[in-house]
PDB file of C-alpha atoms in Angstrom:
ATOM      1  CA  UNK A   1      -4.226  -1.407 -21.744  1.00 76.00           C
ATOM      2  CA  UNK A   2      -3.975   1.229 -19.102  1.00 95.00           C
ATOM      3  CA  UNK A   3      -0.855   1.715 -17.494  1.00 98.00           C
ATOM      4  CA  UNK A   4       0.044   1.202 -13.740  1.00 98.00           C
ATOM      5  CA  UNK A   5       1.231   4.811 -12.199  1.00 98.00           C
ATOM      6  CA  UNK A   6       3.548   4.795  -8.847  1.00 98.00           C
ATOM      7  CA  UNK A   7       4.083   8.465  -7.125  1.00 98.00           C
ATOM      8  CA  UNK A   8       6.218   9.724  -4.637  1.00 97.00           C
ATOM      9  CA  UNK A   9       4.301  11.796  -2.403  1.00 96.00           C
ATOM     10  CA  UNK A  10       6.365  14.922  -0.806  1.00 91.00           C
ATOM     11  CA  UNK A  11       7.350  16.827  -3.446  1.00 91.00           C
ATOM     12  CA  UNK A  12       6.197  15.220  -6.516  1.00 96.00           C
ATOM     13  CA  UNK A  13       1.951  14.634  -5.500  1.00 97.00           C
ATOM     14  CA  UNK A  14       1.926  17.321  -2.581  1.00 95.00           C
ATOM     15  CA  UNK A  15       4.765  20.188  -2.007  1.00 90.00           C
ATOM     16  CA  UNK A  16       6.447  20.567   1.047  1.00 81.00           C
ATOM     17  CA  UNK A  17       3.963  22.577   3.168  1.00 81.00           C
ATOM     18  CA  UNK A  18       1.666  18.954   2.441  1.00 86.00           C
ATOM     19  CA  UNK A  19      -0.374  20.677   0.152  1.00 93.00           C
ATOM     20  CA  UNK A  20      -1.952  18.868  -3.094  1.00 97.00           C
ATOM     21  CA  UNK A  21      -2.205  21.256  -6.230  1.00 97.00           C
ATOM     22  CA  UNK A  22      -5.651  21.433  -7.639  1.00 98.00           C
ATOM     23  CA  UNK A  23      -3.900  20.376 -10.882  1.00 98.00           C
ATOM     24  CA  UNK A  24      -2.334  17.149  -9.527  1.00 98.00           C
ATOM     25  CA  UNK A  25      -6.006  15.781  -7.872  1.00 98.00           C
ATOM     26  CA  UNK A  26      -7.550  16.504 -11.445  1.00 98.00           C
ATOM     27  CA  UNK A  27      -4.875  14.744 -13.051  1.00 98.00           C
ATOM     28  CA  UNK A  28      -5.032  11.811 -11.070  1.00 98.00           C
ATOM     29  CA  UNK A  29      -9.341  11.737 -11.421  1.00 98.00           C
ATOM     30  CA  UNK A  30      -8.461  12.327 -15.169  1.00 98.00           C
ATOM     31  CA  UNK A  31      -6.075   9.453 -15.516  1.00 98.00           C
ATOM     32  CA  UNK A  32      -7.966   6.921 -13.363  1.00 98.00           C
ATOM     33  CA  UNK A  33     -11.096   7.114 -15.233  1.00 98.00           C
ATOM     34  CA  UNK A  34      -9.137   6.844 -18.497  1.00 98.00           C
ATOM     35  CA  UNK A  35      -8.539   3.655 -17.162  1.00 97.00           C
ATOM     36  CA  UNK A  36      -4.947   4.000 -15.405  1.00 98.00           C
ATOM     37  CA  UNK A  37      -3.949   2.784 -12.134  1.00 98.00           C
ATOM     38  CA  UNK A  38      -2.214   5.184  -9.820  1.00 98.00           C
ATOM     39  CA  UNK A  39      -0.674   4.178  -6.986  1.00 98.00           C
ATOM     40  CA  UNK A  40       1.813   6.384  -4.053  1.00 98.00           C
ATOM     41  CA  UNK A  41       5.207   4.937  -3.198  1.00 98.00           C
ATOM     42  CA  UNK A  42       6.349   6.861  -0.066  1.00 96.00           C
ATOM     43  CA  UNK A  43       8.405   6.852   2.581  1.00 92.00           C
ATOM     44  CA  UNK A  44       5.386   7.659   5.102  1.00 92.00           C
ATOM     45  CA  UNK A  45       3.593   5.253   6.937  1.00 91.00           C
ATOM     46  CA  UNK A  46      -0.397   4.408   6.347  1.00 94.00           C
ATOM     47  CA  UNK A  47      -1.249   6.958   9.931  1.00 92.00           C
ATOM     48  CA  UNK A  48       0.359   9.554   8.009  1.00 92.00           C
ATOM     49  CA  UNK A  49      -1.302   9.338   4.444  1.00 95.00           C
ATOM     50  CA  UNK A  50      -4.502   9.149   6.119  1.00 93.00           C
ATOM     51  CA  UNK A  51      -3.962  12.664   7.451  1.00 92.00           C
ATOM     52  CA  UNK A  52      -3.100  14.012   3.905  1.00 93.00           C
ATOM     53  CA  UNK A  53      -5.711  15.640   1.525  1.00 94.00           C
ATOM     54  CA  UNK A  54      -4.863  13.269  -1.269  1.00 97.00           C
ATOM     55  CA  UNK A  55      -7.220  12.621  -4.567  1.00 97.00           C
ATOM     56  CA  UNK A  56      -8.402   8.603  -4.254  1.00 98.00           C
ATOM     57  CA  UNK A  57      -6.219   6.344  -5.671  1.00 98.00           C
ATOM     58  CA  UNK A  58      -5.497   2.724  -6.187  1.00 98.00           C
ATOM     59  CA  UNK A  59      -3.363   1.798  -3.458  1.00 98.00           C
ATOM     60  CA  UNK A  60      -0.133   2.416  -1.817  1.00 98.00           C
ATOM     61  CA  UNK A  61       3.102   1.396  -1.033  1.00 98.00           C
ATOM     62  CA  UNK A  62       4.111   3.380   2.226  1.00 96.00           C
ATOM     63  CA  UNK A  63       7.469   2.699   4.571  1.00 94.00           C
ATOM     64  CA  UNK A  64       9.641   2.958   1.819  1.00 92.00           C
ATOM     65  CA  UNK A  65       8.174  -0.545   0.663  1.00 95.00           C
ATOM     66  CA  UNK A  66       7.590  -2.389   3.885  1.00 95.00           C
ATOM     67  CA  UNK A  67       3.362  -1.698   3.366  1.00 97.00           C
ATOM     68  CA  UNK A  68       1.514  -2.422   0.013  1.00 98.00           C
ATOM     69  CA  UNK A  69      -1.987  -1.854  -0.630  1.00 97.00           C
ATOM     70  CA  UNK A  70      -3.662  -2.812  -3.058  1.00 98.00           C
ATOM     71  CA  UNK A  71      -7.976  -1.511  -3.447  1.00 97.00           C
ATOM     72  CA  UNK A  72      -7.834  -1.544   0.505  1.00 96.00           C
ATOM     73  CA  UNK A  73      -6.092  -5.336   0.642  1.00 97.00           C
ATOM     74  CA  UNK A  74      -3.062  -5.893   2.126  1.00 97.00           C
ATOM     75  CA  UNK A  75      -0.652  -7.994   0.257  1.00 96.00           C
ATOM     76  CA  UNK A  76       2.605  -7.142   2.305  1.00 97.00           C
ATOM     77  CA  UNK A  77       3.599  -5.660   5.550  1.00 97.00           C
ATOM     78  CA  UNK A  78       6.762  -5.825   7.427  1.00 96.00           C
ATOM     79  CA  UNK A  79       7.759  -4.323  10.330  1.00 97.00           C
ATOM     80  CA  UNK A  80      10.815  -3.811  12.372  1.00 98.00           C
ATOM     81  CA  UNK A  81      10.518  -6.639  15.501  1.00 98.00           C
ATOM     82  CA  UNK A  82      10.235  -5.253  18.864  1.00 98.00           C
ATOM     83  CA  UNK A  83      14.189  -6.285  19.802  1.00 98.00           C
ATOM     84  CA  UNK A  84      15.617  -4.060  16.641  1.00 98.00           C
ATOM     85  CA  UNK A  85      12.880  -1.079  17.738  1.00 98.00           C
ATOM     86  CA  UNK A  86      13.871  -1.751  21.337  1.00 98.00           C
ATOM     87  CA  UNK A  87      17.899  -1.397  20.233  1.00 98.00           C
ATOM     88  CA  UNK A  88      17.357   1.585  18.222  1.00 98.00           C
ATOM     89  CA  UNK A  89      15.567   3.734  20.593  1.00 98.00           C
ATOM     90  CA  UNK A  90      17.791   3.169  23.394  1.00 98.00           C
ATOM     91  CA  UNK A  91      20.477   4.397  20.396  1.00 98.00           C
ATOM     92  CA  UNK A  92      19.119   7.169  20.048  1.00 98.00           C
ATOM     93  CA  UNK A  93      18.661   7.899  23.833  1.00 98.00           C
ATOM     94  CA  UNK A  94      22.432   7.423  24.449  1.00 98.00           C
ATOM     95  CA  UNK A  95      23.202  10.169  21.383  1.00 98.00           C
ATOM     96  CA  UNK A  96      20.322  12.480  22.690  1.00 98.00           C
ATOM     97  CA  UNK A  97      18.576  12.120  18.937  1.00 98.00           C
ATOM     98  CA  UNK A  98      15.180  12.861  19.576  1.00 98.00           C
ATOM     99  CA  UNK A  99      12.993   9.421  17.851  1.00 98.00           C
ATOM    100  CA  UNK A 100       9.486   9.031  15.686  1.00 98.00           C
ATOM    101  CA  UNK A 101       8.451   5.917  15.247  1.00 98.00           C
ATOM    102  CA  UNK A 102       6.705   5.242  12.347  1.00 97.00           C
ATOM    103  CA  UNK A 103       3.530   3.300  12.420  1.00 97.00           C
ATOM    104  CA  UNK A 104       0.505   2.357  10.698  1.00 95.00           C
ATOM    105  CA  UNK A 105      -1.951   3.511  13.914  1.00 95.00           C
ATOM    106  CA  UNK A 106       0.461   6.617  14.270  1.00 96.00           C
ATOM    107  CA  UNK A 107       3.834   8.279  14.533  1.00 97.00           C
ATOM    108  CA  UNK A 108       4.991   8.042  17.896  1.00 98.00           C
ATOM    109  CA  UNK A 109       7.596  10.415  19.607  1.00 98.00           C
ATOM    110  CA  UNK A 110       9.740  10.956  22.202  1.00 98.00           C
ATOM    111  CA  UNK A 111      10.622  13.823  24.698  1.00 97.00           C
ATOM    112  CA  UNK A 112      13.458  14.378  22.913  1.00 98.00           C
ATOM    113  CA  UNK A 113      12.233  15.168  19.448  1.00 98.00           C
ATOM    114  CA  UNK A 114       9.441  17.268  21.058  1.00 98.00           C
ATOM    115  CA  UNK A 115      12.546  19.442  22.113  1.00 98.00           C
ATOM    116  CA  UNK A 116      14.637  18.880  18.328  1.00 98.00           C
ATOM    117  CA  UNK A 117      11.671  17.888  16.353  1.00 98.00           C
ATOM    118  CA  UNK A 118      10.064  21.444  15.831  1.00 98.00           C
ATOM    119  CA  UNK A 119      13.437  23.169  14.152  1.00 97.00           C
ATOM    120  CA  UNK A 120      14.537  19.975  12.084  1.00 97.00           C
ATOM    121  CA  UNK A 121      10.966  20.161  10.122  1.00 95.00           C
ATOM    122  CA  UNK A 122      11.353  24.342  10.080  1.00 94.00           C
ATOM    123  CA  UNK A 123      14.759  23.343   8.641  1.00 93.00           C
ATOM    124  CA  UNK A 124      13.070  20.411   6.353  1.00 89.00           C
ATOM    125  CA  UNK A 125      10.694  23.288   5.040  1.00 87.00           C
ATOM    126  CA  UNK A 126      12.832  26.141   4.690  1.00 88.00           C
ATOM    127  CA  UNK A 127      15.890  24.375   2.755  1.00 83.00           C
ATOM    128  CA  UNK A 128      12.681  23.583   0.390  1.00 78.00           C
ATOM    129  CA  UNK A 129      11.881  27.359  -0.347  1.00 78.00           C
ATOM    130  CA  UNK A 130       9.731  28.053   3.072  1.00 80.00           C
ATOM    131  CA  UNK A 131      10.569  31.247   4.482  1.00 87.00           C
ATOM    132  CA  UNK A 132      10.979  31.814   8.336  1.00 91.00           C
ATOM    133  CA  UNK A 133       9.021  29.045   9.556  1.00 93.00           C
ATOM    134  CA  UNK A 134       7.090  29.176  12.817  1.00 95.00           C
ATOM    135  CA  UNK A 135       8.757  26.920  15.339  1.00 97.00           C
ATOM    136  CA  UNK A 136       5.826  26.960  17.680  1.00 97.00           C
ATOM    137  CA  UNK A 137       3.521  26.036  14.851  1.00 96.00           C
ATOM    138  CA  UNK A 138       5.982  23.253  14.134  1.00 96.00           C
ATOM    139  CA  UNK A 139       5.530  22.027  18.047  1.00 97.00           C
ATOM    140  CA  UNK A 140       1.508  22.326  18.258  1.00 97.00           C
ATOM    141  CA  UNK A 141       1.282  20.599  14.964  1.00 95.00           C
ATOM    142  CA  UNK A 142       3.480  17.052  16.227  1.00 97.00           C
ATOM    143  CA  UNK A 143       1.638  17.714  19.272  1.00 97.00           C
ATOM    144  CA  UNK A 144      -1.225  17.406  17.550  1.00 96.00           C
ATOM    145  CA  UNK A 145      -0.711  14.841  14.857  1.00 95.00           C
ATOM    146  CA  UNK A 146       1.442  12.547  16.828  1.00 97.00           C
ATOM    147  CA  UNK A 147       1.498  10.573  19.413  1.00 98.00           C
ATOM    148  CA  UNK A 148       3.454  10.621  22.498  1.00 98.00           C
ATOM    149  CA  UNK A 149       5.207   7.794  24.279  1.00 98.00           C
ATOM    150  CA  UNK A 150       7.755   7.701  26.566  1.00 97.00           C
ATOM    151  CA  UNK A 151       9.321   4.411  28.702  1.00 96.00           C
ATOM    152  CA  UNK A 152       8.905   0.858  27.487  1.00 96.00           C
ATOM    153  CA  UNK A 153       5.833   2.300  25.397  1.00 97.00           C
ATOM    154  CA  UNK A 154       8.330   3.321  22.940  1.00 98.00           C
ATOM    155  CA  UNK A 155       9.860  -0.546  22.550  1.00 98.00           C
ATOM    156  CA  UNK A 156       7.223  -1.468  20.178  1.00 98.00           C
ATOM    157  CA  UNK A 157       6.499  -4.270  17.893  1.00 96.00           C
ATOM    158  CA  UNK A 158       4.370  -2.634  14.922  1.00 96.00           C
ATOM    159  CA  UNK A 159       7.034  -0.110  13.772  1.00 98.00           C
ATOM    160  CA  UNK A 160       7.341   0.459   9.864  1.00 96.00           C
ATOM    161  CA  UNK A 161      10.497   2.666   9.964  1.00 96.00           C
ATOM    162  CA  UNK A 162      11.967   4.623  12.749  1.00 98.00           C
ATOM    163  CA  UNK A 163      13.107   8.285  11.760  1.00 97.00           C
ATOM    164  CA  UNK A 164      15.325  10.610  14.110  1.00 98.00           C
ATOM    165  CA  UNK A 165      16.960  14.137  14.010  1.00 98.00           C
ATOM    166  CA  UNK A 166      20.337  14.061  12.658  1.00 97.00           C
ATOM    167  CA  UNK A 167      22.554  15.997  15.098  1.00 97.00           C
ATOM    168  CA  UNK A 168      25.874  15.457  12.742  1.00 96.00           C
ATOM    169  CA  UNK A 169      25.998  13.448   9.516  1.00 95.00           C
ATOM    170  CA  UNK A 170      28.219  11.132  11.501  1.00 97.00           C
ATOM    171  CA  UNK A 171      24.864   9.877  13.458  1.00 98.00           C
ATOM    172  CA  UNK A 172      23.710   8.268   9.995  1.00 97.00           C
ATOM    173  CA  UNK A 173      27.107   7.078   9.307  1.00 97.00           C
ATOM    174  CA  UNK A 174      27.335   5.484  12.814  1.00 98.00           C
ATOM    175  CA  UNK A 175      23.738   4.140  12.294  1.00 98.00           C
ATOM    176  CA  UNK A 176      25.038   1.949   9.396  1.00 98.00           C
ATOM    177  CA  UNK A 177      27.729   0.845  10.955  1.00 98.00           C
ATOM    178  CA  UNK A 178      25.077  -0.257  14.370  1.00 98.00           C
ATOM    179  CA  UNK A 179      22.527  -1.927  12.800  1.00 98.00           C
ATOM    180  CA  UNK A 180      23.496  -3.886  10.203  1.00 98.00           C
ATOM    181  CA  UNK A 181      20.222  -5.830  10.112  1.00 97.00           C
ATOM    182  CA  UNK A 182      18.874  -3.098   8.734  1.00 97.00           C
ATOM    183  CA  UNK A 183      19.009  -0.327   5.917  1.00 95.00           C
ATOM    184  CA  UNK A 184      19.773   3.413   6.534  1.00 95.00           C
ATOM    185  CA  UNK A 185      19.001   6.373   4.721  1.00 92.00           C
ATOM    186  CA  UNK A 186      18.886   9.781   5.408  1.00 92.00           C
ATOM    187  CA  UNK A 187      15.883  12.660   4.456  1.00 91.00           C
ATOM    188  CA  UNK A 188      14.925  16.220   4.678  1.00 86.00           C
ATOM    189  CA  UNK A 189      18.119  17.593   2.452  1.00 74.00           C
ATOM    190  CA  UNK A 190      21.189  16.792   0.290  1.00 64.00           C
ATOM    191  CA  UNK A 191      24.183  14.488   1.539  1.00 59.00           C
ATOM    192  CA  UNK A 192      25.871  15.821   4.556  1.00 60.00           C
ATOM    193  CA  UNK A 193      23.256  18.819   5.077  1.00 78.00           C
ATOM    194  CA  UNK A 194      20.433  15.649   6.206  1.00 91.00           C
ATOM    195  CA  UNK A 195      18.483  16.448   8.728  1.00 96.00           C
ATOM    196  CA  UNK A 196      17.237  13.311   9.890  1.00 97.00           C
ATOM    197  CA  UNK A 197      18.296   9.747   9.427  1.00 96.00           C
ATOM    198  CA  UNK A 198      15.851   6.435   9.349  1.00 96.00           C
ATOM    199  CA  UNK A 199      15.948   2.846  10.012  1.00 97.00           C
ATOM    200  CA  UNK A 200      14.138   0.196   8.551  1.00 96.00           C
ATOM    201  CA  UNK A 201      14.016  -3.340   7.780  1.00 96.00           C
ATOM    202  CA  UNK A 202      17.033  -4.750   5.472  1.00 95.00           C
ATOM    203  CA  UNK A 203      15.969  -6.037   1.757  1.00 92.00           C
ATOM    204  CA  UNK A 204      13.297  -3.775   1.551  1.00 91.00           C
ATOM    205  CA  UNK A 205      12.672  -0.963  -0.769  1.00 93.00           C
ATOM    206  CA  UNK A 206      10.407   0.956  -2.867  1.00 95.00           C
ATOM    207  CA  UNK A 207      11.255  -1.245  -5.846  1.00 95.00           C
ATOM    208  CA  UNK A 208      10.960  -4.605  -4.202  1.00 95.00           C
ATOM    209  CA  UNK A 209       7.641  -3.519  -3.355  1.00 97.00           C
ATOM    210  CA  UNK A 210       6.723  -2.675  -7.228  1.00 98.00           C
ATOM    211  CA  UNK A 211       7.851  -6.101  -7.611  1.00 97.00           C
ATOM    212  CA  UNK A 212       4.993  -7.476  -5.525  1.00 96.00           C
ATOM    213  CA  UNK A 213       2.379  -5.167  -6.511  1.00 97.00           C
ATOM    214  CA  UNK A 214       3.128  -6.455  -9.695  1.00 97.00           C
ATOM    215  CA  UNK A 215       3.026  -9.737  -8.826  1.00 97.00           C
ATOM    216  CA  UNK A 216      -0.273  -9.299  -7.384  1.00 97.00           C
ATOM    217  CA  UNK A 217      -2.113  -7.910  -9.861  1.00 96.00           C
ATOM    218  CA  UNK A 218      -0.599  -9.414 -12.745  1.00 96.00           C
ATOM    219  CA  UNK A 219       0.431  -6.326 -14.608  1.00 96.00           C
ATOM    220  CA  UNK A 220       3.502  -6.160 -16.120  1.00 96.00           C
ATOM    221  CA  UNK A 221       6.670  -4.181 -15.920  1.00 97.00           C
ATOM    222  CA  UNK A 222       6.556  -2.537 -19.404  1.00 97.00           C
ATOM    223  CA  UNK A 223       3.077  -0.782 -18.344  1.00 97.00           C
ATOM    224  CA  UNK A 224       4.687   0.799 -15.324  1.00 98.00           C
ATOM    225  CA  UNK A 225       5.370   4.472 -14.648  1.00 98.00           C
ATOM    226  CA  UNK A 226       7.117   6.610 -11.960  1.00 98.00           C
ATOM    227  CA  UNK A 227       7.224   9.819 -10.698  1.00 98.00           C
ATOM    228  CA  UNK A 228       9.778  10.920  -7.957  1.00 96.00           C
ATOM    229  CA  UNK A 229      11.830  14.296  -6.546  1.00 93.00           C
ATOM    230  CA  UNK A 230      14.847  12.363  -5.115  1.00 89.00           C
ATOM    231  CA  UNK A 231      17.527   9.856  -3.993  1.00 88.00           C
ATOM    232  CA  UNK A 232      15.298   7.652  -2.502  1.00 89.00           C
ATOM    233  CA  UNK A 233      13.281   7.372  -5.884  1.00 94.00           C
ATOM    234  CA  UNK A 234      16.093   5.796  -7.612  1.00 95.00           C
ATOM    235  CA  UNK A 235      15.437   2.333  -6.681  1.00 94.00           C
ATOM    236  CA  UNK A 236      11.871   3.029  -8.655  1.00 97.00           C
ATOM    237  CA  UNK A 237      13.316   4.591 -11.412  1.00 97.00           C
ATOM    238  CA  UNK A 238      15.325   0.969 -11.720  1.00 96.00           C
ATOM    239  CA  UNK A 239      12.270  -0.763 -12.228  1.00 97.00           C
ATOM    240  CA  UNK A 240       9.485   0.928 -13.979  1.00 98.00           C
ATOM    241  CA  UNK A 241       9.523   1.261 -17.841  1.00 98.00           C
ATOM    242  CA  UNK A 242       9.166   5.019 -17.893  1.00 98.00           C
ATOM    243  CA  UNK A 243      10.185   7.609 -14.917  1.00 98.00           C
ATOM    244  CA  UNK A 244       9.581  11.294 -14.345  1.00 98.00           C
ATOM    245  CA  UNK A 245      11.705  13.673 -12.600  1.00 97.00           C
ATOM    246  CA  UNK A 246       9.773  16.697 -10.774  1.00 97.00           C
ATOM    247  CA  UNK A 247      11.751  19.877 -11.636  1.00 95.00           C
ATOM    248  CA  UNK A 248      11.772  20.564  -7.660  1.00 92.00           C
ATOM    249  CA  UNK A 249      14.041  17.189  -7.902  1.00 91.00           C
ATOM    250  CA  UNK A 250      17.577  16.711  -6.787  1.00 88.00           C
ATOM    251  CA  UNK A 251      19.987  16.129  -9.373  1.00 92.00           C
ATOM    252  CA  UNK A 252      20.689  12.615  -8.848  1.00 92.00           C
ATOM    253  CA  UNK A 253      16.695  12.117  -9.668  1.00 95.00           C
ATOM    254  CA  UNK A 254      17.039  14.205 -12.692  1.00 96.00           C
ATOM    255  CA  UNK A 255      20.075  12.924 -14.229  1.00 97.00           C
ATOM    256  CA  UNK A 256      18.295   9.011 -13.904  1.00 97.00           C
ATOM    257  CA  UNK A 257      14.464  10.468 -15.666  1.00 98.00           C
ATOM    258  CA  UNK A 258      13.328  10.316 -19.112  1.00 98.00           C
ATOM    259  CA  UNK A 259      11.889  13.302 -18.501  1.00 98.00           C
ATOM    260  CA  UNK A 260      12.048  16.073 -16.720  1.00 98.00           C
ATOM    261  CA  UNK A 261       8.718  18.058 -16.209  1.00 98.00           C
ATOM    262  CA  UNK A 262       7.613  21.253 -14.347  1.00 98.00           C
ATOM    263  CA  UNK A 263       7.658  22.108 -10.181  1.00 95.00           C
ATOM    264  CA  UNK A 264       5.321  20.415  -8.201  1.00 95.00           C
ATOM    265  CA  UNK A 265       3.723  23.662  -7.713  1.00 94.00           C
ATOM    266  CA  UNK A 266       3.586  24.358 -11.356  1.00 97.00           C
ATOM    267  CA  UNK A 267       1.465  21.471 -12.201  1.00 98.00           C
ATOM    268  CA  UNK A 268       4.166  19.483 -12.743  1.00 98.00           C
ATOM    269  CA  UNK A 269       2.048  16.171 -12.267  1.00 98.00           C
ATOM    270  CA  UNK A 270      -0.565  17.637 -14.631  1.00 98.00           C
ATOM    271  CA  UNK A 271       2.071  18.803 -17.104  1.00 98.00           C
ATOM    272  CA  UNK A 272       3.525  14.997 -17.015  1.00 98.00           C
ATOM    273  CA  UNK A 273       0.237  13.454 -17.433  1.00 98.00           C
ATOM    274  CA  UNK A 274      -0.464  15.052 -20.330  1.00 98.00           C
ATOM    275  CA  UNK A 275       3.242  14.961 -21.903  1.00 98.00           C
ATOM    276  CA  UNK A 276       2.796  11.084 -21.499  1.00 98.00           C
ATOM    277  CA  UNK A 277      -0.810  11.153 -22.863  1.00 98.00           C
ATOM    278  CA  UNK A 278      -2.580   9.504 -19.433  1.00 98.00           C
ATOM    279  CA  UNK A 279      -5.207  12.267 -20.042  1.00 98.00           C
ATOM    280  CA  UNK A 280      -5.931  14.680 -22.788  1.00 93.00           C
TER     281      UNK A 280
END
């Protein structure tokens, strides 16, 4: 029986300038027509996936679990309401932390991360080996792939996860302690060095949405594999039967894997595949 394959998507299937490797596309093709399933489990939204170059897959589970797809179906989906978006964004105003929100027709922003927005993803990139990243490229390229909104536009009812630029740690501290309806994390680096925080809805993560997937297509847990690069992987590596560190991964990530295999951008997918015998 042919097992069912979850990936992270920054840093383990693309690196961190959104490129795929050659070798991870082939190893996906190679494993799906050996009769594996292969499915990403990401923190993006479905707007954002679609503007990857990814290798076809099975499915997805974007939002950090709040969107599963299964062969184009939709088997669960939810969002933050528009009261919680409304709260958050008028949070964020009042600390001056520029907002995206993260939907499935787009990733809407606000004035303020079109001023903060272009140096926290230079920072994102750099503090993941980039060197001197172009802040102006940064700007054209959310001008470009996202969508602005400004007034009540931004009170929305459709939002996945909302994401916004750390200016201290204590913002995601004080985030937990605001919105208790719903569960914080942070991205983009290592404990206190975050660069941006996000909010989404509470009981939801990457393996609660496994769990449904599962149910849904009536595999079972001991056929399940995952691949991640860090913290926010964990709650995968708790559920699947076998899980894969990328050696870009934090140490947290690496210390919870039954294996360890190579940098994203030294075929580490490809290396895995083969290691676990997906292809030949």
């Amino acid at each position: 029986m042919g097992k069912m394959i979850f990936l992270d998507v920054d840093g383990t299937l693309i690196d961190y300038k959104a490129q795929c490797p050659a070798s991870a596309k082939l190893a996906v093709a190679l494993a799906r027509n050996n009769g594996h399933l292969v499915y990403i489990c990401t923190g993006c939204s479905k707007a954002e996936i679609l503007q990857r170059d990814l290798p076809e897959l099975d499915g997805m589970i974007g939002a950090n679990g709040g969107y599963v797809e299964d062969h184009g179906e939709v088997i669960f989906h939810r969002s933050l309401t528009k009261e919680q978006t409304k709260r958050v964004v008028d949070w964020c105003k009042h600390r001056n932390l520029g907002v995206i929100l993260e939907c499935n027709s787009g990733r809407y922003f606000d004035d303020v991360f079109l001023e903060q927005g272009p140096d926290a993803f230079a920072r994102y990139s750099e503090g993941k080996g980039a060197k001197n990243v172009d802040r102006e490229g940064q700007r054209k390229r959310i001008q470009e792939k996202f969508i602005y909104a400004t007034g009540e536009d931004l009170y929305r009812e459709d939002v996945n996860k909302i994401s916004f630029v750390l200016g201290t740690y204590q913002d995601h501290l004080a985030s937990i302690t605001e919105f208790p309806d719903m569960i914080a994390h942070t991205w983009g680096g290592v404990g206190e060095t975050a660069i941006f925080g996000d909010l989404a809805p509470k009981g939801i993560d990457k393996k609660f949405a496994i769990e449904e997937l599962l149910r849904h297509t009536g595999m079972k847990k001991e056929d399940t594999i995952s691949f991640g690069d860090a913290k926010i992987d964990l709650s995968m590596f708790e559920l699947c039967a076998f899980n894969v560190a990328m050696g870009n991964g934090g140490e947290e990530i690496k210390a919870a894997a039954d294996y360890i295999t190579t940098d994203v951008n030294n075929d580490g997918l490809y290396n895995a595949f083969r290691y676990l015998k997906l292809i030949a």
